XYZ file of C-alpha atoms in Angstrom:
519
model
C 2.876 -12.219 -17.364
C 3.545 -11.562 -13.687
C 6.863 -11.950 -11.929
C 6.630 -15.196 -9.977
C 9.049 -14.741 -7.092
C 9.224 -18.366 -5.924
C 10.889 -19.402 -2.693
C 13.978 -21.524 -3.351
C 16.248 -21.250 -0.369
C 17.035 -19.633 2.968
C 20.416 -18.088 3.661
C 21.698 -16.863 7.006
C 23.842 -13.724 6.599
C 25.439 -11.846 9.466
C 22.969 -13.004 12.055
C 19.727 -12.250 10.239
C 17.435 -14.227 7.993
C 17.681 -13.475 4.300
C 14.735 -14.689 2.285
C 15.854 -15.342 -1.264
C 13.934 -16.602 -4.208
C 13.946 -17.440 -7.865
C 11.850 -16.231 -10.758
C 10.132 -18.798 -12.920
C 12.459 -18.086 -15.839
C 15.397 -19.301 -13.713
C 14.719 -22.972 -14.124
C 17.624 -24.578 -12.283
C 17.385 -25.219 -8.547
C 20.321 -23.384 -6.983
C 19.651 -24.617 -3.455
C 22.757 -26.798 -3.318
C 25.033 -24.367 -5.167
C 24.713 -21.181 -3.137
C 26.394 -20.580 0.209
C 27.117 -17.292 1.988
C 30.791 -17.535 1.010
C 29.982 -18.053 -2.660
C 27.115 -15.560 -2.962
C 27.203 -12.550 -5.343
C 29.654 -14.241 -7.677
C 27.527 -13.666 -10.780
C 24.585 -11.657 -12.096
C 22.071 -14.414 -11.411
C 22.933 -14.608 -7.734
C 22.622 -10.847 -7.384
C 19.180 -11.073 -8.942
C 18.182 -13.836 -6.553
C 19.214 -11.707 -3.594
C 17.133 -8.762 -4.771
C 14.175 -11.049 -5.440
C 14.428 -12.075 -1.813
C 13.996 -8.462 -0.713
C 10.867 -8.070 -2.820
C 9.658 -11.229 -1.113
C 9.974 -9.556 2.307
C 7.212 -7.128 1.321
C 4.876 -10.113 0.853
C 4.706 -10.626 4.603
C 1.394 -10.351 6.480
C 2.807 -7.447 8.488
C 3.445 -5.386 5.381
C 1.385 -5.783 2.179
C 0.035 -9.345 2.191
C -2.696 -8.924 4.755
C -3.599 -5.876 6.819
C -0.160 -4.996 8.190
C 0.298 -1.541 6.692
C -3.404 -1.189 5.972
C -4.040 -1.282 9.714
C -2.389 2.109 10.048
C -2.930 3.603 6.603
C -6.646 2.888 6.140
C -8.151 2.218 9.574
C -8.829 5.105 11.943
C -9.763 7.602 9.246
C -12.999 8.519 7.456
C -13.356 5.945 4.688
C -13.388 2.372 5.953
C -13.553 0.025 8.937
C -14.647 -3.516 9.744
C -18.277 -4.636 9.343
C -18.316 -5.944 12.916
C -16.587 -5.430 16.257
C -13.039 -6.453 15.293
C -9.766 -4.535 14.916
C -11.113 -2.080 17.467
C -7.798 -1.394 19.178
C -6.487 0.172 15.976
C -9.570 1.813 14.507
C -10.730 3.126 17.898
C -7.336 4.497 18.905
C -6.842 2.178 21.860
C -3.224 1.731 20.785
C -0.545 1.697 23.474
C 2.837 0.117 24.054
C 2.291 -3.601 23.653
C -1.203 -3.194 22.183
C -1.526 -2.783 18.411
C 1.840 -1.004 18.418
C 2.908 -2.430 15.054
C 5.742 -4.615 16.342
C 5.429 -7.124 13.506
C 5.498 -4.358 10.907
C 8.517 -2.742 12.587
C 10.404 -6.057 12.532
C 9.606 -6.793 8.904
C 10.548 -3.332 7.668
C 13.876 -3.574 9.444
C 14.442 -6.934 7.775
C 14.201 -4.999 4.527
C 16.639 -2.388 5.819
C 19.062 -5.086 7.023
C 18.981 -7.049 3.789
C 19.174 -4.107 1.417
C 22.089 -2.592 3.322
C 23.913 -5.927 3.390
C 23.315 -6.560 -0.308
C 24.281 -3.046 -1.388
C 27.656 -3.523 0.294
C 28.120 -6.836 -1.530
C 27.176 -5.483 -4.945
C 28.906 -2.098 -5.015
C 32.306 -2.479 -6.616
C 31.790 -6.203 -7.152
C 33.960 -7.119 -10.142
C 32.140 -10.432 -10.583
C 29.010 -8.638 -11.762
C 28.358 -6.943 -15.071
C 27.876 -3.178 -15.078
C 24.227 -3.568 -16.101
C 23.535 -5.994 -13.264
C 25.241 -3.784 -10.698
C 23.285 -0.736 -11.819
C 19.868 -2.330 -11.910
C 20.254 -4.301 -8.669
C 21.691 -1.352 -6.761
C 18.875 0.831 -8.025
C 16.273 -1.682 -6.877
C 17.871 -2.084 -3.455
C 18.108 1.670 -2.921
C 14.447 2.032 -3.825
C 13.316 -0.830 -1.603
C 15.275 0.471 1.372
C 13.816 3.941 0.846
C 10.342 2.391 0.735
C 10.989 0.691 4.090
C 12.213 3.920 5.685
C 9.234 5.747 4.173
C 6.880 3.491 6.112
C 9.014 3.540 9.263
C 9.127 7.343 9.398
C 5.440 7.642 8.497
C 4.396 5.370 11.346
C 6.968 6.108 14.065
C 8.679 9.365 13.072
C 12.221 9.190 14.452
C 13.564 5.632 14.187
C 16.937 3.846 14.236
C 18.806 4.614 11.038
C 21.779 3.132 9.247
C 22.854 2.733 5.643
C 26.177 0.979 6.247
C 26.807 -2.528 7.514
C 26.867 -2.646 11.288
C 27.585 -5.574 13.599
C 24.454 -7.057 15.111
C 25.364 -5.891 18.607
C 25.885 -2.341 17.394
C 22.566 -2.297 15.562
C 20.802 -3.618 18.642
C 21.667 -0.543 20.741
C 21.012 2.199 18.190
C 18.933 5.125 19.340
C 16.478 7.022 17.188
C 17.566 9.342 14.376
C 15.449 12.341 13.428
C 12.912 11.772 10.694
C 14.266 14.790 8.829
C 17.779 13.312 8.649
C 16.484 9.940 7.486
C 14.296 11.406 4.798
C 17.064 13.653 3.539
C 19.305 10.623 3.073
C 16.544 8.651 1.376
C 15.889 11.450 -1.105
C 19.551 11.283 -2.079
C 19.343 7.509 -2.423
C 16.262 7.787 -4.603
C 17.966 10.298 -6.892
C 20.741 7.768 -7.304
C 18.223 4.967 -7.831
C 16.522 6.987 -10.577
C 19.807 7.242 -12.465
C 20.490 3.517 -12.098
C 17.095 1.982 -12.814
C 15.563 1.207 -16.225
C 12.466 3.023 -17.392
C 10.393 -0.061 -18.130
C 10.174 -3.840 -17.857
C 8.385 -6.567 -19.722
C 7.403 -10.190 -19.324
C 8.495 -11.801 -16.081
C 10.277 -8.659 -14.915
C 7.022 -6.749 -14.492
C 6.771 -5.815 -10.834
C 10.338 -4.615 -10.432
C 11.003 -1.023 -9.429
C 11.591 1.357 -12.328
C 13.087 4.831 -12.355
C 9.524 6.183 -12.315
C 8.821 4.307 -9.073
C 11.912 5.933 -7.556
C 10.786 9.383 -8.700
C 7.283 8.813 -7.338
C 8.562 7.758 -3.921
C 10.892 10.754 -3.892
C 7.929 12.993 -4.713
C 6.080 11.458 -1.751
C 8.957 12.282 0.567
C 9.058 15.878 -0.682
C 5.298 16.264 -0.444
C 5.212 15.029 3.137
C 8.002 17.485 3.989
C 6.127 20.327 2.221
C 8.993 20.823 -0.207
C 6.547 21.878 -2.866
C 8.908 22.803 -5.696
C 10.870 19.564 -5.359
C 7.692 17.487 -5.118
C 6.279 19.154 -8.223
C 9.524 18.610 -10.123
C 9.539 14.872 -9.375
C 5.889 14.545 -10.369
C 6.612 16.255 -13.668
C 9.487 13.863 -14.288
C 7.081 10.935 -13.980
C 4.280 12.543 -15.973
C 6.555 13.779 -18.750
C 8.477 10.508 -18.870
C 5.638 8.992 -20.879
C 6.009 5.460 -19.532
C 2.629 5.621 -17.798
C -0.782 6.977 -18.704
C -4.154 7.422 -17.066
C -6.535 4.735 -18.248
C -9.695 5.969 -19.956
C -12.025 4.047 -17.627
C -11.578 4.312 -13.856
C -12.924 0.798 -13.205
C -10.310 -0.688 -15.542
C -7.544 0.516 -13.227
C -8.574 -2.093 -10.653
C -9.581 -4.933 -12.955
C -7.305 -7.832 -12.060
C -9.773 -10.555 -12.968
C -7.344 -12.174 -15.414
C -4.409 -13.552 -13.359
C -2.204 -13.582 -16.450
C -2.818 -9.894 -17.215
C -2.767 -7.915 -13.985
C -0.678 -4.925 -14.996
C -1.746 -1.771 -16.789
C -0.129 1.467 -17.880
C -1.356 3.447 -14.879
C 0.518 1.283 -12.365
C 3.890 2.701 -11.377
C 4.765 0.217 -8.646
C 2.872 -2.750 -7.230
C 3.608 -5.596 -4.856
C 3.201 -8.581 -7.131
C 1.216 -11.458 -5.661
C 0.671 -14.840 -7.266
C -1.752 -17.620 -6.329
C -1.003 -21.334 -6.122
C 2.641 -21.169 -5.028
C 4.268 -22.148 -1.755
C 5.054 -19.450 0.773
C 3.512 -16.009 0.991
C 3.244 -15.356 -2.729
C -0.566 -15.158 -2.637
C -2.345 -12.323 -0.848
C -5.091 -12.597 1.743
C -5.787 -8.840 1.667
C -8.569 -9.429 -0.861
C -10.413 -11.426 1.803
C -10.673 -8.270 3.916
C -12.611 -6.609 1.091
C -14.697 -9.631 0.123
C -18.048 -10.114 1.936
C -18.860 -12.995 4.247
C -21.828 -15.008 3.016
C -22.914 -15.259 6.661
C -23.651 -11.501 6.435
C -25.285 -11.343 3.006
C -27.645 -10.547 1.450
C -29.822 -8.202 3.494
C -32.519 -10.203 5.289
C -30.562 -13.334 4.447
C -32.659 -15.706 6.580
C -36.010 -14.577 5.213
C -37.852 -16.868 2.830
C -38.424 -15.742 -0.725
C -39.436 -17.048 -4.152
C -37.327 -16.487 -7.275
C -38.422 -17.875 -10.661
C -40.805 -20.190 -8.904
C -38.156 -21.535 -6.554
C -38.737 -20.926 -2.855
C -36.146 -20.925 -0.107
C -34.155 -18.692 2.195
C -32.705 -15.601 0.586
C -29.147 -16.634 1.419
C -29.477 -20.027 -0.264
C -30.991 -18.621 -3.426
C -28.510 -15.739 -3.521
C -25.554 -18.052 -3.019
C -26.888 -20.297 -5.749
C -26.921 -17.335 -8.146
C -23.342 -16.538 -7.192
C -22.201 -20.086 -7.759
C -23.909 -20.197 -11.143
C -21.279 -17.702 -12.280
C -18.401 -19.319 -10.338
C -18.480 -16.742 -7.547
C -19.047 -16.777 -3.811
C -18.690 -14.507 -0.790
C -15.958 -16.164 1.254
C -14.201 -13.119 2.681
C -13.815 -11.573 6.121
C -15.623 -8.236 5.729
C -12.834 -6.502 7.650
C -12.741 -3.472 5.366
C -16.015 -1.950 4.228
C -16.928 1.683 3.509
C -18.083 3.826 6.405
C -21.746 4.898 6.120
C -21.107 8.447 4.865
C -18.605 7.370 2.252
C -20.953 4.652 0.985
C -23.788 7.092 0.263
C -23.817 8.294 -3.321
C -25.365 11.593 -2.204
C -22.069 12.425 -0.500
C -20.215 12.164 -3.807
C -20.361 14.914 -6.413
C -23.231 14.517 -8.849
C -22.150 12.587 -11.904
C -18.998 11.097 -10.371
C -18.514 7.857 -12.306
C -16.037 6.642 -9.710
C -18.845 5.900 -7.281
C -20.161 2.800 -9.088
C -16.623 1.591 -9.717
C -15.756 2.026 -6.043
C -18.880 1.196 -4.022
C -21.287 -1.717 -4.299
C -24.477 -1.787 -2.229
C -26.372 -4.428 -4.209
C -25.269 -7.364 -6.290
C -27.106 -9.478 -8.855
C -30.131 -7.340 -8.077
C -30.031 -8.156 -4.359
C -29.589 -5.510 -1.681
C -26.564 -6.167 0.512
C -26.483 -5.786 4.293
C -23.231 -3.798 4.039
C -21.621 -1.688 1.336
C -18.316 -2.967 -0.059
C -15.382 -1.705 -2.093
C -15.981 -3.036 -5.584
C -12.532 -1.800 -6.631
C -10.812 -4.148 -4.159
C -13.019 -7.238 -4.096
C -12.839 -10.355 -6.235
C -15.520 -13.034 -5.815
C -14.063 -15.345 -8.492
C -13.916 -18.916 -7.167
C -11.796 -20.201 -10.029
C -8.848 -17.817 -9.975
C -9.060 -15.992 -6.640
C -9.844 -18.311 -3.748
C -9.979 -17.451 -0.077
C -6.461 -17.228 1.328
C -4.961 -17.693 -2.136
C -5.546 -14.495 -4.108
C -3.314 -13.204 -6.922
C -4.319 -9.524 -6.830
C -1.436 -7.062 -6.808
C -1.230 -4.360 -4.156
C -1.143 -1.053 -6.013
C 1.455 1.023 -4.160
C 1.778 3.912 -6.637
C -0.253 4.797 -9.709
C -0.208 7.782 -12.028
C -3.423 9.456 -10.838
C -1.804 9.919 -7.430
C 1.151 11.623 -9.121
C -1.138 14.049 -10.963
C -2.916 14.928 -7.724
C 0.387 15.412 -5.896
C 1.511 17.716 -8.704
C -1.731 19.692 -8.462
C -1.374 20.091 -4.712
C 2.277 21.134 -4.910
C 1.647 23.606 -7.734
C -1.230 25.199 -5.844
C 0.923 25.649 -2.748
C 3.680 27.184 -4.864
C 1.790 29.448 -7.237
C -1.925 29.125 -6.599
C -4.471 27.233 -8.673
C -3.772 28.703 -12.109
C -1.498 25.988 -13.474
C -2.586 23.450 -10.865
C -5.944 23.046 -12.623
C -4.253 21.182 -15.457
C -3.135 18.352 -13.186
C -6.304 17.824 -11.200
C -8.540 18.170 -14.232
C -6.601 15.443 -16.055
C -7.730 13.070 -13.295
C -11.282 14.396 -13.292
C -11.716 14.033 -17.066
C -12.454 10.336 -16.775
C -14.345 10.737 -13.488
C -17.270 12.677 -14.950
C -19.422 12.573 -18.072
C -19.806 15.335 -19.070
C -16.527 16.667 -17.759
C -16.640 18.815 -14.616
C -13.276 20.601 -14.438
C -12.299 22.838 -11.558
C -12.034 26.587 -12.086
C -12.458 29.837 -10.207
C -11.086 28.612 -6.875
C -8.901 30.507 -4.457
C -5.699 28.897 -3.226
C -7.406 27.927 0.036
C -10.499 26.616 -1.751
C -8.315 24.540 -4.065
C -6.419 23.123 -1.080
C -9.611 22.101 0.700
C -11.165 20.702 -2.469
C -8.089 18.496 -2.818
C -8.942 16.921 0.539
C -12.014 15.386 -1.084
C -10.549 14.780 -4.526
C -7.820 12.521 -3.154
C -10.426 10.845 -0.940
C -12.658 9.820 -3.837
C -9.928 9.022 -6.350
C -7.653 7.030 -4.028
C -10.037 5.499 -1.491
C -9.029 2.165 0.051
C -5.583 2.366 -1.547
C -3.528 3.089 1.571
C -3.194 6.876 1.326
C -6.020 8.428 3.309
C -4.842 8.416 6.906
C -1.381 9.736 6.037
C -3.000 12.452 3.913
C -5.131 13.548 6.873
C -2.058 13.551 9.121
C 0.090 15.642 6.797
C -2.764 18.105 6.291
C -3.152 18.397 10.065
C -6.829 17.420 10.041
C -6.848 13.825 11.269
C -8.386 14.583 14.660
C -11.172 16.844 13.439
C -11.996 14.434 10.615
C -12.198 11.371 12.856
C -14.257 13.302 15.402
C -16.880 14.410 12.895
C -17.353 11.414 10.576
C -20.095 8.862 11.242
C -18.839 5.494 12.490
C -20.777 2.308 13.099
C -22.182 1.532 16.583
C -19.332 -0.784 17.574
C -16.695 1.892 16.834
C -16.073 5.159 18.628
C -12.634 6.497 17.676
C -13.781 10.084 18.233
C -13.904 9.485 21.984
C -10.343 8.176 22.140
C -8.210 9.889 19.515
C -5.515 12.214 20.861
C -3.014 14.510 19.117
C -0.179 12.034 19.666
C -2.013 9.354 17.677
C -0.495 10.711 14.484
C 2.400 8.363 15.350
C 2.638 4.891 16.860
C 4.582 4.191 20.037
C 7.887 2.453 19.539
C 6.802 -1.167 20.139
C 7.126 -2.475 23.663
C 9.129 -5.511 22.517
C 11.699 -3.209 20.918
C 11.991 -1.092 24.062
C 12.648 -4.188 26.140
C 15.410 -5.236 23.756
C 16.871 -1.747 23.389
C 16.172 0.880 26.076
C 18.247 3.371 24.057
C 15.169 3.897 21.896
C 13.816 6.140 24.671
C 16.912 8.325 25.026
C 15.852 11.022 22.568
C 12.174 10.873 23.552
C 11.315 9.438 26.983
C 7.605 9.995 26.230
C 7.706 7.453 23.371
C 5.833 9.669 20.925
C 3.518 10.853 23.698
C 2.337 7.441 24.866
C 4.075 7.777 28.293
């Protein structure tokens, strides 16, 4: 069963909004019992506070809609909208005040504010049991490191603090180097690993485990090209035995049963839940679901099916509804033409059919879609009210990170083991890698991560860390309404510090008056 983080109350702490919540197994309504002065007096209240931080990641500017996806999936070589929308981001027309990520910046700093505040209230708190202090501190350290991971990915140097600061002092902070921030977060994640449990069950599914902390730490090391440290963290996760690669690639993404949306490959997900107040449901699925106004191909043409005549769209929609499905999405995230063509995948790659859909119920579609991320179910996954979890980390990613790090350290010899574990289920018969040089292995990994992890929020950052974003965007085929190749510049590997933040705090320009090259 999923963790149902239900909104129960709002608490104002030290000048910022703290969203707190209650899991379904906490039956009593604590709204009238909790005040800022009385908070953190027992284990339950500490849990409620941490639940509230998880809730912050449900915001539209982060994981609920296309907040992070705007900058992690758009503007690369895999996906874009099926019409002329979101062009400022995908076409690299970003500037201060235009698609500069201000909402995402604000929400991530809410996480930083709350986690830092709560850590100070939990550490050394004699009202809490040792087990509660350990687990809650571990979760908060992980969640803060996740926020700083996104902040440094998107903006590089950003304001940084890990101790409570008065609001006025926080409001004039300049930018700290990305290297310093990431070094501190790696230390925090090592501490989180020691504090966190290795597994959860029942309503606690969705909480951060020690393996989530190790995976995020591996990400930090990989992005900093600390190959030995990245490899070591990956091995910790792989050898820990808490997670396994599923036998069937399609099963990894099967969340059709709302009561059974976890599997052993998931390391950390943002847990969404339909039919509750607040932002507990996700609308991200709508970006991947088709619009019936677009489908099927030649939708307004007349046709005859089983002796019934009518427009193709009416007959097609009738077939969908016969199996309690419909196409009620936005079509904001569909495969780019080259990625949608099976001929551009390796022969025999079983991941293609699990990833791409170009026809449905025997009808050709006007656009290709990501089968792995759509859900047409009109009983359990309605428009604007979807329960699908956002998969942040899964084990296949860890294997591929280990392969990449091992190749950079020692060449492909031992690295084959890791990549071929992922490819075993991708091909029938198996098509393992062998006989590659170090450079050939590195370049082959560019495509392997592309096909294994498409539409999962990794691609653009991969292209940036490999130093090939510009050349990739300039050579891939886009649709007629998009032309990022004409606009992309070297500085687009980062966002500008948002204009609203600069107006509030001019000190953000002290260390870099160019604002990441946008001035």
